Short mmCIF file of C-alpha atoms in Angstrom, two decimals:
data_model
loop_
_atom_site.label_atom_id
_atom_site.label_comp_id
_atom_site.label_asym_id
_atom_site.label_seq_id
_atom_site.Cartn_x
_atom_site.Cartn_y
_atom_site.Cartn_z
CA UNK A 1 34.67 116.14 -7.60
CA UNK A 2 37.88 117.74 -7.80
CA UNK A 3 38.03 118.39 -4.15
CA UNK A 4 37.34 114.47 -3.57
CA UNK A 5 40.03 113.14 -5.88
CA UNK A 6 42.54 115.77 -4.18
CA UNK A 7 41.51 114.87 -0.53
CA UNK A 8 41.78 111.19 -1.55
CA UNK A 9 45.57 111.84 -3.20
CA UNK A 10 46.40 113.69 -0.37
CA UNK A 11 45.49 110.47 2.01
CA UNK A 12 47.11 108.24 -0.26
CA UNK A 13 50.24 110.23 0.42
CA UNK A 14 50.21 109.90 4.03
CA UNK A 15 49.21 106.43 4.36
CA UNK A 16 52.58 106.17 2.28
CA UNK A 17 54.20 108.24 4.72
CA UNK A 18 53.86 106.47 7.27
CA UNK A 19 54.08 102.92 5.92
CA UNK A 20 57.36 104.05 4.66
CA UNK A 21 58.68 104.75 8.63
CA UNK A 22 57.48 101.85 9.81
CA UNK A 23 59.10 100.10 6.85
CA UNK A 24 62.60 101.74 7.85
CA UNK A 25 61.79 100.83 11.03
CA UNK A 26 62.12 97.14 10.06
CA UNK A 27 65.03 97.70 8.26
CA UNK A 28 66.37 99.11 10.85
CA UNK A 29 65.65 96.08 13.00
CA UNK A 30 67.57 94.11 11.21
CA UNK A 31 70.63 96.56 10.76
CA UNK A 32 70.81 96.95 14.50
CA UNK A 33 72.81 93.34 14.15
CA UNK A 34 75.72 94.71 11.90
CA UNK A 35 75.81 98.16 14.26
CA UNK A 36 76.51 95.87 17.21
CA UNK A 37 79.25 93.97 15.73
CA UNK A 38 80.76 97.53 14.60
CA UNK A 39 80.00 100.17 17.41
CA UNK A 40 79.62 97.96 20.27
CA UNK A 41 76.53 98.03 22.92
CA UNK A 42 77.38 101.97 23.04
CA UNK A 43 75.90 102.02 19.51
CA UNK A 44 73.29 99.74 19.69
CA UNK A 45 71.71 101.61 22.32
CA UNK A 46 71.75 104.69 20.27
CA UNK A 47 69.69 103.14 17.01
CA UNK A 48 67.49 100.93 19.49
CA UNK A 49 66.38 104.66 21.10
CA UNK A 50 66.01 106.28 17.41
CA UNK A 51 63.91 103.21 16.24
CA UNK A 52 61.94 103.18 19.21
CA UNK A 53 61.20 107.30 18.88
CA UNK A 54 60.07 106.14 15.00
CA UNK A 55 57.76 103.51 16.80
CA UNK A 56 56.26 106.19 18.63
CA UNK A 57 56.22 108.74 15.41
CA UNK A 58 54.33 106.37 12.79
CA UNK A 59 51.86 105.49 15.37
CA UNK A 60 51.17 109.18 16.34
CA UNK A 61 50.70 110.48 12.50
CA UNK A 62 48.69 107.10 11.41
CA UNK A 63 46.01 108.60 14.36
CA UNK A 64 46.94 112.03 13.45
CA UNK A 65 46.09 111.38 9.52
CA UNK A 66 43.08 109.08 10.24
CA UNK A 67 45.52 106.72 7.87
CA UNK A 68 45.51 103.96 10.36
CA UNK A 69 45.46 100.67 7.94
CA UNK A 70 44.95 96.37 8.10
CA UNK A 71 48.77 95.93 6.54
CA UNK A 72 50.48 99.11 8.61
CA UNK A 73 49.57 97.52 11.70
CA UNK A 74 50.84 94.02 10.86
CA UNK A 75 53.95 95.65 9.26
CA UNK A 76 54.23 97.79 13.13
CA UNK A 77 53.44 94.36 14.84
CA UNK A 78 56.46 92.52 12.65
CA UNK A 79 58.81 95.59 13.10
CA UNK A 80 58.15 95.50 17.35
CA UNK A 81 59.06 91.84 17.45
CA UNK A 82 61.79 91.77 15.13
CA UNK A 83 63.40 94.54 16.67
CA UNK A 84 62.84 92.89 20.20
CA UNK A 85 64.60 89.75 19.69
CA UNK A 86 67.16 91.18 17.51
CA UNK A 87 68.51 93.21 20.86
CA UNK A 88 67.37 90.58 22.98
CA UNK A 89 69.34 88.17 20.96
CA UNK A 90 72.49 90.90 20.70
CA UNK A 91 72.23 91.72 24.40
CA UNK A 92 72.29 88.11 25.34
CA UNK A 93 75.76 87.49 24.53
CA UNK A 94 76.91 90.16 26.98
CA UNK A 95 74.25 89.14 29.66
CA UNK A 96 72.47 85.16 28.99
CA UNK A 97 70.16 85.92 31.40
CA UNK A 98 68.68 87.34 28.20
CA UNK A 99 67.68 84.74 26.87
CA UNK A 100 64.78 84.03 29.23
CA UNK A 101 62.62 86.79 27.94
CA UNK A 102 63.73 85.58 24.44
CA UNK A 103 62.24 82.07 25.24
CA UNK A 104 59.01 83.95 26.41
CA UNK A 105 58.59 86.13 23.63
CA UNK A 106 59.20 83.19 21.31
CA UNK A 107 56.26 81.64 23.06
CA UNK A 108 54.03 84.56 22.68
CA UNK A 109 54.55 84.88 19.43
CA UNK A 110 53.57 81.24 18.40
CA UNK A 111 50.73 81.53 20.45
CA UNK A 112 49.61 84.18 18.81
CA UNK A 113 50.37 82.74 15.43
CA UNK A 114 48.44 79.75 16.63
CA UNK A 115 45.43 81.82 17.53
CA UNK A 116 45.48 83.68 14.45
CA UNK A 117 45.21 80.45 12.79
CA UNK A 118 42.06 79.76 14.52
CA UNK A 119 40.55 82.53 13.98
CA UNK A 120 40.88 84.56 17.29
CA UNK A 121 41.31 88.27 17.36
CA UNK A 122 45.02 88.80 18.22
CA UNK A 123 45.13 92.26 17.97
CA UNK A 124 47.18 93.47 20.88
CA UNK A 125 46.17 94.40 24.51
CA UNK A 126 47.16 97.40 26.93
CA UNK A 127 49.30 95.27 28.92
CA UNK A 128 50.53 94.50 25.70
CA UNK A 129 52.02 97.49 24.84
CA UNK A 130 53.10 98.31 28.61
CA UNK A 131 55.15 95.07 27.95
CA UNK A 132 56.46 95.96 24.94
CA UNK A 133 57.63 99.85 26.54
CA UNK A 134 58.80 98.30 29.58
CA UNK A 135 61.10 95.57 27.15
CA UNK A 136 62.45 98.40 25.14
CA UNK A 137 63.48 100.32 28.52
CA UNK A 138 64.99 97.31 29.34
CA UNK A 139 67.14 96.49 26.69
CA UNK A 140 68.48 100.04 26.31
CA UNK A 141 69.21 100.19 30.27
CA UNK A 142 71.13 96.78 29.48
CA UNK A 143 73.08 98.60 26.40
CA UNK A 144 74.61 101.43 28.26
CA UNK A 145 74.97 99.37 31.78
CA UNK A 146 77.81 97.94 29.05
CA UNK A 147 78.45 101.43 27.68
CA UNK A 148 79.91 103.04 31.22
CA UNK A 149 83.30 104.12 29.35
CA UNK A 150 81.14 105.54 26.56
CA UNK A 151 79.13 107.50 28.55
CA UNK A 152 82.37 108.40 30.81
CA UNK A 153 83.65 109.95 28.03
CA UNK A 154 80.84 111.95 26.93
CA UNK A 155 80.12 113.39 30.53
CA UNK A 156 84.04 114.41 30.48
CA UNK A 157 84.01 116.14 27.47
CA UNK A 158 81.27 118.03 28.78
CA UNK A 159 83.69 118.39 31.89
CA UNK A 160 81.20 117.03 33.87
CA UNK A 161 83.56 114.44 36.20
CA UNK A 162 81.09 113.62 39.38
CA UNK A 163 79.58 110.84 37.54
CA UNK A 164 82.75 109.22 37.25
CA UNK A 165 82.73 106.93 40.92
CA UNK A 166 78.87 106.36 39.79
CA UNK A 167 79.68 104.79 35.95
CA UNK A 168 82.11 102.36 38.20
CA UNK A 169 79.56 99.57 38.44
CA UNK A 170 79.30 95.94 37.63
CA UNK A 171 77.74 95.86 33.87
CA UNK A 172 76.15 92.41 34.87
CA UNK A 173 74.74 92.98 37.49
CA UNK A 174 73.16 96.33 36.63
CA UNK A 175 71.21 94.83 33.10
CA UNK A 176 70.43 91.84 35.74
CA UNK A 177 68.00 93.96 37.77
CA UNK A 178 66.45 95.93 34.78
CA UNK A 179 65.67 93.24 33.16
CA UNK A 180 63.59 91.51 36.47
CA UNK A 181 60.54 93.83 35.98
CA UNK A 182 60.54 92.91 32.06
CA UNK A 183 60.89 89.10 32.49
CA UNK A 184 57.98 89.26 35.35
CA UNK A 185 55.59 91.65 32.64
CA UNK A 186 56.49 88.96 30.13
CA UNK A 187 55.50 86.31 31.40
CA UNK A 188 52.40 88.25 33.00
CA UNK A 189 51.54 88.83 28.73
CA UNK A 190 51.87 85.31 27.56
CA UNK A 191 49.51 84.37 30.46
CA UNK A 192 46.94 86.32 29.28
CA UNK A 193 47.62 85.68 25.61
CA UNK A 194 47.01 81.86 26.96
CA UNK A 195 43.93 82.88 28.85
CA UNK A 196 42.52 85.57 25.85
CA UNK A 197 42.87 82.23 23.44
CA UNK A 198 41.21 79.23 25.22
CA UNK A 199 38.35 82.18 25.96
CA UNK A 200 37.71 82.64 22.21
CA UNK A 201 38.74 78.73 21.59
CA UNK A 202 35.58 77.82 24.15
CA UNK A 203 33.06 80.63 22.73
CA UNK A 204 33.40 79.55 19.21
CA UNK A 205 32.95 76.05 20.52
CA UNK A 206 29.76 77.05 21.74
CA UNK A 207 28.61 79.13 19.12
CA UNK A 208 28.77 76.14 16.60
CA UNK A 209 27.94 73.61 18.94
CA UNK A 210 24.35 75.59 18.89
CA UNK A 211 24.45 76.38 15.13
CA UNK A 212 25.25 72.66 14.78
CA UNK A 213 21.97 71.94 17.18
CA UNK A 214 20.09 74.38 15.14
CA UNK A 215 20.70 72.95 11.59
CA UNK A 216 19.77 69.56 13.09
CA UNK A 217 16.71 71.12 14.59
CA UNK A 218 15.59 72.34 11.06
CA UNK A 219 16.35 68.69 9.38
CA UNK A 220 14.13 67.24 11.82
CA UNK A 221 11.26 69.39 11.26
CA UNK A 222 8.78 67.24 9.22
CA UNK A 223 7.03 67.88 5.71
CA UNK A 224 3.27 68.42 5.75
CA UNK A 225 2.99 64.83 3.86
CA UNK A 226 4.80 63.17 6.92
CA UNK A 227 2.60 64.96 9.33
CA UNK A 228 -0.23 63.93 7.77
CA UNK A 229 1.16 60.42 7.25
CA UNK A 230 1.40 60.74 11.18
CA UNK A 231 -1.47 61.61 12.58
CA UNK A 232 -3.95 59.59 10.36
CA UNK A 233 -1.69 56.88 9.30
CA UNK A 234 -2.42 57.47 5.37
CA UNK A 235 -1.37 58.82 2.42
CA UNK A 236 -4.41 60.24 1.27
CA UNK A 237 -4.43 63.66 0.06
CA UNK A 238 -8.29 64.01 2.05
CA UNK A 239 -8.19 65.16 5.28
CA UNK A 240 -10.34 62.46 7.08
CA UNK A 241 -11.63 65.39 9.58
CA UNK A 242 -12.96 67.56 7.15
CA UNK A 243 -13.23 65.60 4.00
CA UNK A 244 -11.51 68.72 2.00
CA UNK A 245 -9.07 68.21 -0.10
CA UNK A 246 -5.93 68.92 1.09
CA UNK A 247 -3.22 71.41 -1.04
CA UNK A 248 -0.06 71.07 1.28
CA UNK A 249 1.19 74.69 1.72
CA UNK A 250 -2.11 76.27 0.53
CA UNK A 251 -4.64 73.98 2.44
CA UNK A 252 -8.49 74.82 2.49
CA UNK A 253 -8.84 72.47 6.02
CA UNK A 254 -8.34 75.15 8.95
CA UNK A 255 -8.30 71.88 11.64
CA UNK A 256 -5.09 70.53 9.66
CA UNK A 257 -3.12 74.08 9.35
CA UNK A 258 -3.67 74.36 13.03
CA UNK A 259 -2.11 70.99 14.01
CA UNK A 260 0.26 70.68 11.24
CA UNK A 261 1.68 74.36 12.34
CA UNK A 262 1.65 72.88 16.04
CA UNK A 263 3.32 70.16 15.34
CA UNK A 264 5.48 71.19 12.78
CA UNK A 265 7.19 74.46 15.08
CA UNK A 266 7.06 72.72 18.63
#
């Protein structure tokens, strides 16, 4: 008993664990906005790699721990997308062509919340989470492409100075190109979000569609007094083949069980 209650404590304590990383995580979704505005894209890129590695860390230990819960992964799912547009949303005002994947993402997440709605299993796909790595490559590419003095002067106090010609490169177009393969992979994912829906929409359809077909199936089935009002056009409670009495349910006439059971399950 006491080995039960200990084993169960000691679960308890890392299903807190790691709820409490992915709740920092979120927080630290939403901070990422104020480090911008004070360290610059230099910054940004450093806490959108740290929360990312945490992304990676609470997922690892929740399969680690066997701790893997309903509310940790809708608190990962909200901490993913929150993070994702708030550096989409940051990185946009350096580079607008941004905002595309922001318009897409937007999308798949009211799909998804209209699915849920419905019923449909949401849960996320493989490509999903390819998306989602290849979005976060993205948008910390697009931070230091802004970051070239930053990094300049980290490779030079490491006296490293051959990277120096390199670092000399247009900032726009640079986050331009990293962010093609993400805005193609997006776009890719809401398709299939689409598809994965109007599947599910069309196979619930069905499913009740024949449940409806069944229930009116089973209200059409008649009572042994209606059969019996059928085939001898009477109400009598003698069957006129026979001349038993008949106890509906329990009936002694072998002739009417037969047909009524016929008729009754055709």
């Amino acid at each position: 008993m006491k080995k039960n209650v200990e084993k169960e404590k000691g679960g308890l304590g890392k299903k807190v664990l790691v709820n409490l990383i992915t709740s920092i995580r979120t927080i630290g979704a939403i901070g990422i906005i104020p480090i911008y505005h004070e360290y610059g894209a230099w910054g940004s890129s450093i806490a959108a790699i740290i929360i990312w590695l945490s992304d990676c860390l609470d997922g690892r230990l929740a399969r680690i721990f066997h701790v893997e819960t309903f509310f940790g992964s809708i608190l990962d799912a909200v901490s993913d997308k929150l993070l994702c547009l708030a550096c989409l949303c940051i990185i946009s005002r350096l580079n607008p062509a941004y905002l595309s994947v922001v318009a897409i993402e937007l999308a798949i997440l009211l799909t998804n919340v209209s699915s849920a709605k419905r019923d449909n299993n949401i849960q996320s796909s493989k490509l999903g989470k390819c998306k989602t790595a290849l979005l976060a490559l993205s948008v910390v590419c697009g931070f230091l492409s802004y970051s070239s003095g930053n990094i300049r002067s980290v490779l030079n106090n490491m006296n490293i100075y051959s990277w120096d010609n390199v670092l000399n490169f247009d900032s726009d177009m640079v986050s331009s190109l990293v962010l093609l393969p993400t805005l193609v992979a997006d776009a890719i994912v809401f398709m299939d979000y689409q598809t994965k829906a109007l599947k599910q929409d069309s196979a619930r359809s069905k499913k009740e569609e024949l449940l409806k077909q069944k229930e009116n199936k089973m209200k059409e089935r008649k009572t042994a007094q209606e059969i019996t009002h059928d085939l001898f056009d009477t109400e009598m409670d003698i069957c006129p083949i026979c001349g038993k009495t008949l106890v509906f349910n329990k009936s002694v006439c072998k002739v009417y069980v037969e047909i009524a059971l016929f008729l009754r399950y055709k």
